[in-house]
């Protein structure tokens, strides 16, 4: 007599008592995760690690700031600024002197050139807090009594600009170049103004304008 059982009557193979007792079911895993997560959140709330919006704002550190006094275009100014503020941002955002342009903001194009104590600087790379007592001249401070600076007039005479974005920095750099005495030849002017980029390619006319102004000085 056959002892084979029908296929439906054969019990499924055992996976072992240890495996069935140790392996968590999906339902057990979800329940455990939910309980642990709730405990963490509750602990955080009790411990004060989760702050409300107002508490979080008050807990945020105030950036370090300093009080600086400098003269800009003949006007003495005193202001408290974030220690990370550049001279360019101070001029544009705080003093409303938007003639100095923010081009690359990395000191590579010269659009932000101004004079500090008579010397050319890239204002985007110059920290305002380092200018205590300094004398700053921007493009807005070149005219005298409503009359254009000779180099400003020369740029008009020589048609030394197109879009005009780099023009303030070019003029300020040209003024510095003339004051420094680096106008002996067109090549010398090009060399000493090489840090100022003109995206329109007006270099020849810019050099002529500087030459014209230097010759009149």
XYZ file of N, CA and C in Angstrom:
651
model
N 0.859 -1.201 0.000
C 0.000 0.000 0.000
C 0.880 1.230 0.000
N 0.539 2.204 -0.874
C 1.368 3.405 -0.981
C 1.186 4.310 0.230
N 2.343 4.878 0.691
C 2.285 5.800 1.848
C 2.439 7.245 1.426
N 2.489 7.498 0.107
C 2.638 8.884 -0.358
C 1.404 9.687 -0.047
N 1.608 10.877 0.432
C 0.492 11.761 0.739
C 0.210 12.660 -0.445
N -0.996 13.133 -0.556
C -1.309 14.103 -1.623
C -0.449 15.357 -1.454
N -0.126 16.029 -2.549
C 0.734 17.216 -2.503
C 0.185 18.292 -1.589
N -1.160 18.403 -1.577
C -1.791 19.437 -0.738
C -1.658 19.131 0.737
N -1.432 17.864 1.062
C -1.347 17.490 2.469
C 0.058 17.560 3.019
N 1.033 17.756 2.105
C 2.417 17.804 2.572
C 2.690 19.160 3.224
N 3.164 19.209 4.465
C 3.423 20.509 5.151
C 4.599 21.209 4.509
N 4.600 22.515 4.523
C 5.711 23.276 3.936
C 6.993 22.973 4.681
N 8.110 23.044 3.987
C 9.388 22.750 4.658
C 9.651 23.744 5.771
N 10.179 23.226 6.846
C 10.474 24.070 8.009
C 11.722 24.898 7.754
N 11.686 26.183 8.185
C 12.843 27.066 8.036
C 13.684 27.080 9.289
N 13.243 26.366 10.291
C 14.026 26.316 11.538
C 13.407 27.203 12.579
N 13.391 26.724 13.785
C 12.749 27.473 14.864
C 13.476 28.755 15.171
N 14.830 28.723 15.095
C 15.600 29.924 15.431
C 15.326 31.036 14.441
N 15.261 30.663 13.140
C 15.064 31.699 12.118
C 13.709 32.352 12.220
N 12.643 31.533 12.461
C 11.298 32.105 12.527
C 11.119 32.962 13.750
N 11.812 32.644 14.820
C 11.634 33.420 16.046
C 12.455 34.701 16.050
N 13.592 34.705 15.288
C 14.464 35.880 15.343
C 14.182 36.897 14.252
N 13.687 36.487 13.110
C 13.451 37.402 11.987
C 12.191 38.222 12.240
N 12.299 39.559 12.267
C 11.106 40.387 12.514
C 10.192 40.391 11.309
N 8.922 40.451 11.580
C 7.959 40.565 10.487
C 7.866 42.020 10.069
N 7.259 42.265 8.948
C 7.110 43.645 8.450
C 6.314 44.476 9.439
N 5.280 43.858 9.987
C 4.430 44.584 10.938
C 5.217 44.939 12.197
N 6.052 43.980 12.676
C 6.851 44.245 13.881
C 7.860 45.358 13.640
N 8.491 45.344 12.432
C 9.489 46.360 12.098
C 8.876 47.761 12.083
N 7.701 47.885 11.452
C 7.028 49.188 11.371
C 6.642 49.681 12.756
N 6.123 48.776 13.556
C 5.691 49.175 14.903
C 6.882 49.627 15.744
N 7.996 48.891 15.619
C 9.195 49.256 16.392
C 9.760 50.601 15.941
N 9.818 50.819 14.609
C 10.352 52.077 14.090
C 9.515 53.255 14.537
N 8.203 53.084 14.510
C 7.300 54.164 14.925
C 7.504 54.498 16.390
N 7.650 53.477 17.204
C 7.822 53.709 18.633
C 9.138 54.412 18.933
N 10.214 53.973 18.270
C 11.517 54.591 18.498
C 11.532 56.037 18.020
N 10.936 56.263 16.823
C 10.883 57.630 16.306
C 10.109 58.556 17.214
N 9.004 58.071 17.741
C 8.218 58.892 18.651
C 8.977 59.227 19.913
N 9.742 58.264 20.385
C 10.520 58.513 21.599
C 11.599 59.560 21.366
N 12.251 59.491 20.175
C 13.289 60.472 19.852
C 12.709 61.870 19.774
N 11.559 61.992 19.085
C 10.921 63.311 18.958
C 10.505 63.839 20.321
N 9.884 62.952 21.116
C 9.451 63.382 22.442
C 10.635 63.813 23.286
N 11.717 63.033 23.200
C 12.905 63.392 23.964
C 13.472 64.725 23.534
N 13.435 64.986 22.216
C 13.952 66.252 21.710
C 13.121 67.416 22.196
N 11.810 67.240 22.193
C 10.938 68.321 22.645
C 11.139 68.594 24.117
N 11.261 67.505 24.902
C 11.442 67.685 26.339
C 12.796 68.307 26.623
N 13.824 67.847 25.867
C 15.170 68.344 26.115
C 15.402 69.731 25.573
N 14.477 70.251 24.755
C 14.600 71.610 24.250
C 15.443 71.735 23.001
N 15.679 70.591 22.297
C 16.503 70.687 21.090
C 15.716 71.198 19.899
N 14.398 71.084 19.934
C 13.559 71.625 18.884
C 13.001 72.963 19.358
N 13.418 74.056 18.689
C 13.029 75.388 19.130
C 11.952 75.943 18.227
N 11.151 76.788 18.771
C 10.165 77.485 17.954
C 10.876 78.497 17.081
N 10.144 79.082 16.116
C 10.747 80.037 15.200
C 11.384 81.218 15.908
N 10.705 81.778 16.897
C 11.238 82.942 17.606
C 12.459 82.575 18.430
N 12.398 81.378 19.076
C 13.541 80.942 19.875
C 14.749 80.692 18.990
N 14.497 80.120 17.822
C 15.594 79.815 16.910
C 16.255 81.099 16.420
N 15.438 82.110 16.126
C 15.979 83.381 15.653
C 16.815 84.053 16.732
N 16.332 83.976 17.969
C 17.068 84.621 19.053
C 18.347 83.871 19.379
N 18.333 82.548 19.096
C 19.508 81.751 19.404
C 20.595 81.894 18.349
N 20.214 82.360 17.154
C 21.203 82.509 16.079
C 22.235 83.558 16.467
N 23.486 83.283 16.118
C 24.555 84.211 16.472
C 24.486 85.455 15.602
N 24.707 86.604 16.207
C 24.778 87.861 15.471
C 26.149 87.974 14.834
N 26.209 88.210 13.499
C 27.522 88.295 12.853
C 28.337 89.442 13.428
N 29.646 89.278 13.541
C 30.494 90.342 14.108
C 30.466 91.582 13.244
N 30.405 92.727 13.862
C 30.357 93.995 13.135
C 31.315 94.995 13.779
N 31.626 96.029 13.021
C 32.544 97.056 13.514
C 32.075 98.431 13.060
N 32.489 99.430 13.782
C 32.172 100.810 13.447
C 33.378 101.403 12.710
N 33.136 101.976 11.549
C 34.225 102.508 10.739
C 33.867 103.902 10.256
N 34.857 104.771 10.247
C 34.681 106.142 9.765
C 35.628 106.361 8.597
N 35.088 106.807 7.479
C 35.904 107.077 6.298
C 35.302 108.248 5.541
N 36.096 108.820 4.660
C 35.636 109.942 3.848
C 35.387 109.440 2.429
N 34.177 109.653 1.936
C 33.797 109.196 0.600
C 33.404 110.403 -0.237
N 34.178 110.656 -1.275
C 33.921 111.797 -2.167
C 33.805 113.113 -1.408
N 34.682 113.255 -0.406
C 34.721 114.498 0.357
C 33.783 114.567 1.535
N 32.943 113.567 1.712
C 31.986 113.547 2.826
C 32.407 112.505 3.855
N 32.531 112.938 5.093
C 32.923 112.028 6.163
C 31.711 111.199 6.588
N 31.891 109.901 6.648
C 30.784 108.999 6.975
C 31.219 108.023 8.062
N 30.294 107.741 8.967
C 30.521 106.749 10.008
C 29.389 105.730 9.940
N 29.750 104.465 9.907
C 28.749 103.424 9.745
C 29.196 102.167 10.471
N 28.238 101.388 10.949
C 28.515 100.082 11.549
C 28.216 99.023 10.501
N 29.207 98.198 10.203
C 29.046 97.215 9.129
C 29.446 95.824 9.602
N 28.863 94.842 8.968
C 29.281 93.460 9.134
C 30.752 93.375 8.709
N 31.555 92.709 9.489
C 32.990 92.642 9.197
C 33.305 92.006 7.849
N 32.325 91.299 7.267
C 32.545 90.655 5.974
C 32.165 91.541 4.800
N 31.656 92.732 5.063
C 31.175 93.617 3.998
C 32.328 94.180 3.177
N 32.196 94.075 1.861
C 33.226 94.647 0.978
C 32.973 96.142 0.817
N 34.011 96.851 0.419
C 33.854 98.279 0.149
C 32.828 98.495 -0.951
N 32.826 97.633 -1.950
C 31.865 97.764 -3.048
C 30.430 97.688 -2.546
N 30.137 96.716 -1.707
C 28.777 96.585 -1.176
C 28.428 97.755 -0.255
N 29.404 98.241 0.502
C 29.150 99.397 1.352
C 28.780 100.611 0.495
N 29.534 100.836 -0.571
C 29.265 101.978 -1.444
C 27.903 101.865 -2.109
N 27.600 100.691 -2.621
C 26.368 100.514 -3.385
C 25.130 100.375 -2.498
N 25.229 99.529 -1.486
C 24.051 99.196 -0.685
C 23.782 100.184 0.443
N 24.834 100.707 1.051
C 24.647 101.610 2.192
C 24.677 103.084 1.803
N 25.565 103.431 0.866
C 25.713 104.835 0.500
C 24.994 105.204 -0.792
N 24.452 104.234 -1.492
C 23.714 104.514 -2.723
C 24.581 104.987 -3.881
N 25.872 104.713 -3.822
C 26.793 105.109 -4.892
C 26.951 103.928 -5.848
N 26.061 103.841 -6.805
C 25.989 102.665 -7.673
C 26.820 102.797 -8.947
N 27.617 103.875 -9.045
C 28.472 104.026 -10.216
C 29.502 102.916 -10.306
N 30.056 102.517 -9.177
C 31.007 101.399 -9.153
C 30.224 100.113 -9.385
N 30.613 99.354 -10.405
C 29.823 98.197 -10.812
C 30.353 96.901 -10.226
N 29.419 95.986 -9.981
C 29.793 94.640 -9.542
C 29.781 93.740 -10.768
N 30.978 93.423 -11.238
C 31.105 92.579 -12.421
C 31.354 91.140 -12.020
N 32.624 90.780 -11.884
C 32.976 89.400 -11.516
C 32.879 89.166 -10.015
N 32.992 90.221 -9.220
C 33.024 90.137 -7.753
C 34.175 89.259 -7.268
N 35.231 89.193 -8.065
C 36.390 88.379 -7.705
C 37.703 89.089 -8.025
N 37.639 90.385 -8.331
C 38.857 91.144 -8.596
C 39.482 90.896 -9.946
N 38.727 90.337 -10.887
C 39.309 89.973 -12.178
C 38.941 90.910 -13.321
N 37.906 91.744 -13.152
C 37.443 92.544 -14.300
C 37.677 94.045 -14.142
N 37.822 94.543 -12.913
C 38.109 95.956 -12.695
C 36.917 96.888 -12.756
N 35.703 96.361 -12.938
C 34.527 97.227 -13.026
C 34.252 97.975 -11.732
N 34.796 97.484 -10.630
C 34.534 98.080 -9.318
C 35.661 99.010 -8.856
N 36.593 99.342 -9.746
C 37.780 100.115 -9.343
C 37.419 101.470 -8.744
N 37.985 101.776 -7.600
C 37.867 103.097 -6.967
C 39.256 103.488 -6.477
N 39.363 104.718 -6.014
C 40.628 105.177 -5.442
C 40.516 105.226 -3.925
N 41.479 104.634 -3.255
C 41.570 104.699 -1.794
C 42.892 105.356 -1.460
N 42.799 106.546 -0.857
C 43.993 107.350 -0.571
C 44.827 107.545 -1.833
N 44.132 107.740 -2.956
C 44.781 108.027 -4.219
C 45.272 106.833 -5.002
N 45.110 105.650 -4.446
C 45.592 104.443 -5.125
C 44.423 103.599 -5.614
N 44.609 102.968 -6.760
C 43.566 102.132 -7.334
C 43.374 100.842 -6.533
N 42.136 100.477 -6.263
C 41.848 99.198 -5.603
C 40.603 98.591 -6.235
N 40.529 97.276 -6.173
C 39.296 96.575 -6.533
C 38.407 96.575 -5.292
N 37.360 97.352 -5.322
C 36.537 97.511 -4.118
C 35.810 96.230 -3.740
N 35.640 95.293 -4.680
C 34.959 94.037 -4.352
C 35.828 93.152 -3.467
N 37.145 93.372 -3.478
C 38.065 92.564 -2.671
C 38.556 93.288 -1.426
N 38.097 94.520 -1.226
C 38.571 95.339 -0.108
C 37.538 95.344 1.007
N 37.921 94.897 2.191
C 36.991 94.890 3.322
C 36.809 96.308 3.852
N 35.559 96.688 4.043
C 35.254 98.047 4.502
C 35.854 98.327 5.877
N 35.909 97.323 6.746
C 36.392 97.552 8.117
C 37.881 97.880 8.160
N 38.580 97.655 7.070
C 40.018 97.952 7.042
C 40.302 99.380 6.604
N 39.250 100.157 6.358
C 39.432 101.488 5.790
C 39.177 102.614 6.786
N 39.396 102.360 8.044
C 39.233 103.401 9.058
C 40.121 104.602 8.714
N 39.470 105.773 8.566
C 40.188 107.004 8.276
C 40.610 107.176 6.821
N 40.224 106.250 5.959
C 40.648 106.311 4.556
C 39.850 107.351 3.774
N 40.434 107.782 2.668
C 39.788 108.730 1.753
C 39.463 107.974 0.472
N 38.176 107.799 0.204
C 37.721 107.012 -0.939
C 37.113 107.926 -1.992
N 37.501 107.710 -3.243
C 36.923 108.456 -4.358
C 36.305 107.482 -5.344
N 35.043 107.697 -5.681
C 34.350 106.881 -6.666
C 34.097 107.727 -7.912
N 33.514 107.122 -8.920
C 33.231 107.830 -10.165
C 32.334 109.038 -9.918
N 31.468 108.959 -8.903
C 30.567 110.075 -8.599
C 31.313 111.284 -8.036
N 32.529 111.053 -7.529
C 33.265 112.143 -6.897
C 34.304 112.804 -7.778
N 34.349 112.434 -9.064
C 35.371 113.008 -9.939
C 35.027 114.407 -10.439
N 33.760 114.660 -10.677
C 33.396 115.976 -11.217
C 33.578 117.051 -10.147
N 33.874 118.236 -10.579
C 34.078 119.361 -9.670
C 33.107 120.481 -10.034
N 32.181 120.715 -9.122
C 31.200 121.774 -9.361
C 30.367 121.553 -10.607
N 30.045 120.292 -10.900
C 29.234 120.002 -12.070
C 30.030 119.845 -13.355
N 31.308 120.088 -13.313
C 32.167 119.928 -14.495
C 32.815 118.550 -14.490
N 32.787 117.884 -15.637
C 33.354 116.551 -15.736
C 34.864 116.576 -15.523
N 35.372 115.499 -14.996
C 36.814 115.328 -14.909
C 37.361 115.261 -16.331
N 38.567 115.752 -16.563
C 39.138 115.709 -17.917
C 39.106 114.326 -18.560
N 39.292 113.263 -17.770
C 39.256 111.927 -18.352
C 37.833 111.520 -18.710
N 36.872 111.950 -17.915
C 35.482 111.698 -18.291
C 35.149 112.364 -19.619
N 35.588 113.594 -19.778
C 35.354 114.308 -21.035
C 36.092 113.635 -22.189
N 37.302 113.154 -21.926
C 38.088 112.492 -22.967
C 37.417 111.201 -23.433
N 36.778 110.477 -22.520
C 36.046 109.272 -22.913
C 34.912 109.625 -23.869
N 34.284 110.761 -23.643
C 33.222 111.212 -24.552
C 33.825 111.627 -25.892
N 34.901 112.398 -25.832
C 35.532 112.893 -27.063
C 36.025 111.743 -27.940
N 36.577 110.706 -27.313
C 37.146 109.586 -28.053
C 36.145 108.446 -28.276
N 34.927 108.631 -27.795
C 33.899 107.582 -27.913
C 34.436 106.251 -27.374
N 34.970 106.332 -26.154
C 35.704 105.202 -25.579
C 34.826 104.245 -24.780
N 33.579 104.129 -25.171
C 32.697 103.174 -24.475
C 31.539 102.807 -25.391
N 30.966 101.642 -25.106
C 29.764 101.217 -25.829
C 28.643 100.918 -24.828
N 28.705 99.746 -24.208
C 27.636 99.436 -23.242
C 27.773 100.287 -21.985
N 28.987 100.707 -21.656
C 29.200 101.598 -20.518
C 29.345 100.917 -19.176
N 29.190 99.586 -19.126
C 29.227 98.919 -17.826
C 30.601 99.020 -17.172
N 31.654 98.867 -17.968
C 33.005 98.907 -17.403
C 33.542 100.328 -17.287
N 32.836 101.291 -17.876
C 33.366 102.656 -17.989
C 33.749 103.290 -16.659
N 32.936 103.219 -15.601
C 33.352 103.824 -14.330
C 34.682 103.272 -13.830
N 34.838 101.940 -13.895
C 36.088 101.339 -13.455
C 37.252 101.708 -14.358
N 36.995 101.788 -15.679
C 38.045 102.181 -16.615
C 38.512 103.608 -16.326
N 37.573 104.493 -16.092
C 37.931 105.887 -15.835
C 38.698 106.019 -14.519
N 38.230 105.343 -13.475
C 38.922 105.423 -12.193
C 40.329 104.828 -12.300
N 40.460 103.743 -13.036
C 41.774 103.152 -13.233
C 42.661 104.075 -14.055
N 42.058 104.740 -15.063
C 42.813 105.691 -15.883
C 43.303 106.873 -15.070
N 42.463 107.375 -14.182
C 42.865 108.490 -13.312
C 44.044 108.065 -12.442
N 43.948 106.862 -11.876
C 45.044 106.363 -11.064
C 46.311 106.167 -11.876
N 46.147 105.672 -13.082
C 47.290 105.454 -13.974
C 48.010 106.771 -14.276
N 47.236 107.823 -14.521
C 47.815 109.146 -14.795
C 48.526 109.688 -13.560
N 47.884 109.569 -12.389
C 48.486 110.066 -11.158
C 49.767 109.316 -10.803
N 49.837 108.044 -11.183
C 51.025 107.240 -10.894
C 52.146 107.477 -11.901
N 51.823 108.174 -12.989
C 52.842 108.472 -13.995
C 53.130 107.341 -14.969
N 52.139 106.457 -15.159
C 52.344 105.330 -16.059
C 51.675 105.576 -17.413
N 52.017 106.698 -18.028
C 51.401 107.057 -19.308
C 52.459 107.442 -20.345
N 53.636 106.866 -20.232
C 54.717 107.239 -21.134
C 54.510 106.809 -22.567
N 53.713 105.759 -22.765
C 53.457 105.258 -24.115
C 52.157 104.470 -24.101
N 51.571 104.232 -25.282
C 50.353 103.405 -25.335
C 50.567 102.023 -24.720
N 51.735 101.435 -24.956
C 52.012 100.114 -24.387
C 52.059 100.161 -22.867
N 52.629 101.238 -22.322
C 52.692 101.365 -20.864
C 51.288 101.527 -20.289
N 50.458 102.298 -20.950
C 49.076 102.479 -20.485
C 48.341 101.143 -20.515
N 48.494 100.405 -21.610
C 47.833 99.096 -21.713
C 48.287 98.168 -20.586
N 49.579 98.184 -20.315
C 50.119 97.310 -19.266
C 49.541 97.667 -17.906
N 49.516 98.945 -17.575
C 49.073 99.360 -16.254
C 47.561 99.421 -16.100
N 46.833 99.263 -17.190
C 45.376 99.170 -17.117
C 44.877 97.798 -17.543
N 45.774 96.838 -17.566
C 45.405 95.501 -18.040
C 44.425 94.783 -17.111
N 44.280 95.277 -15.900
C 43.331 94.659 -14.974
C 41.892 95.071 -15.205
N 41.677 95.980 -16.161
C 40.314 96.437 -16.461
C 39.869 95.845 -17.798
N 38.814 95.046 -17.748
C 38.316 94.364 -18.939
C 37.170 95.148 -19.570
N 37.247 95.339 -20.892
C 36.154 95.947 -21.653
C 35.551 94.854 -22.536
N 34.355 94.451 -22.232
C 33.711 93.372 -22.982
C 33.347 93.794 -24.402
N 33.292 95.095 -24.638
C 32.959 95.601 -25.977
C 34.202 95.796 -26.840
N 35.383 95.699 -26.258
C 36.620 95.811 -27.024
C 37.019 97.218 -27.410
N 36.761 98.193 -26.533
C 37.084 99.593 -26.848
C 38.479 99.990 -26.362
N 39.389 99.060 -26.287
C 40.690 99.326 -25.691
C 41.468 100.435 -26.398
N 41.437 100.445 -27.711
C 42.203 101.461 -28.456
C 41.725 102.870 -28.111
N 40.420 103.054 -28.040
C 39.876 104.367 -27.737
C 40.083 104.738 -26.266
N 40.063 103.729 -25.395
C 40.327 103.980 -23.976
C 41.757 104.482 -23.792
N 42.696 103.847 -24.472
C 44.097 104.273 -24.395
C 44.247 105.695 -24.923
N 43.557 106.010 -26.010
C 43.617 107.362 -26.562
C 43.079 108.382 -25.567
N 42.006 108.037 -24.880
C 41.423 108.960 -23.896
C 42.397 109.224 -22.758
N 43.081 108.177 -22.305
C 44.058 108.350 -21.229
C 45.229 109.181 -21.727
N 45.697 108.905 -22.938
C 46.786 109.691 -23.516
C 46.401 111.164 -23.632
N 45.184 111.411 -24.096
C 44.711 112.786 -24.274
C 44.716 113.526 -22.950
N 44.218 112.874 -21.908
C 44.141 113.513 -20.585
C 45.530 113.703 -19.993
N 46.399 112.713 -20.138
C 47.750 112.826 -19.606
C 48.521 113.927 -20.299
N 48.274 114.119 -21.591
C 48.968 115.174 -22.333
C 48.554 116.559 -21.908
N 47.340 116.690 -21.393
C 46.848 117.999 -20.954
C 47.296 118.327 -19.553
N 47.725 117.316 -18.815
C 48.053 117.543 -17.396
C 49.335 118.337 -17.243
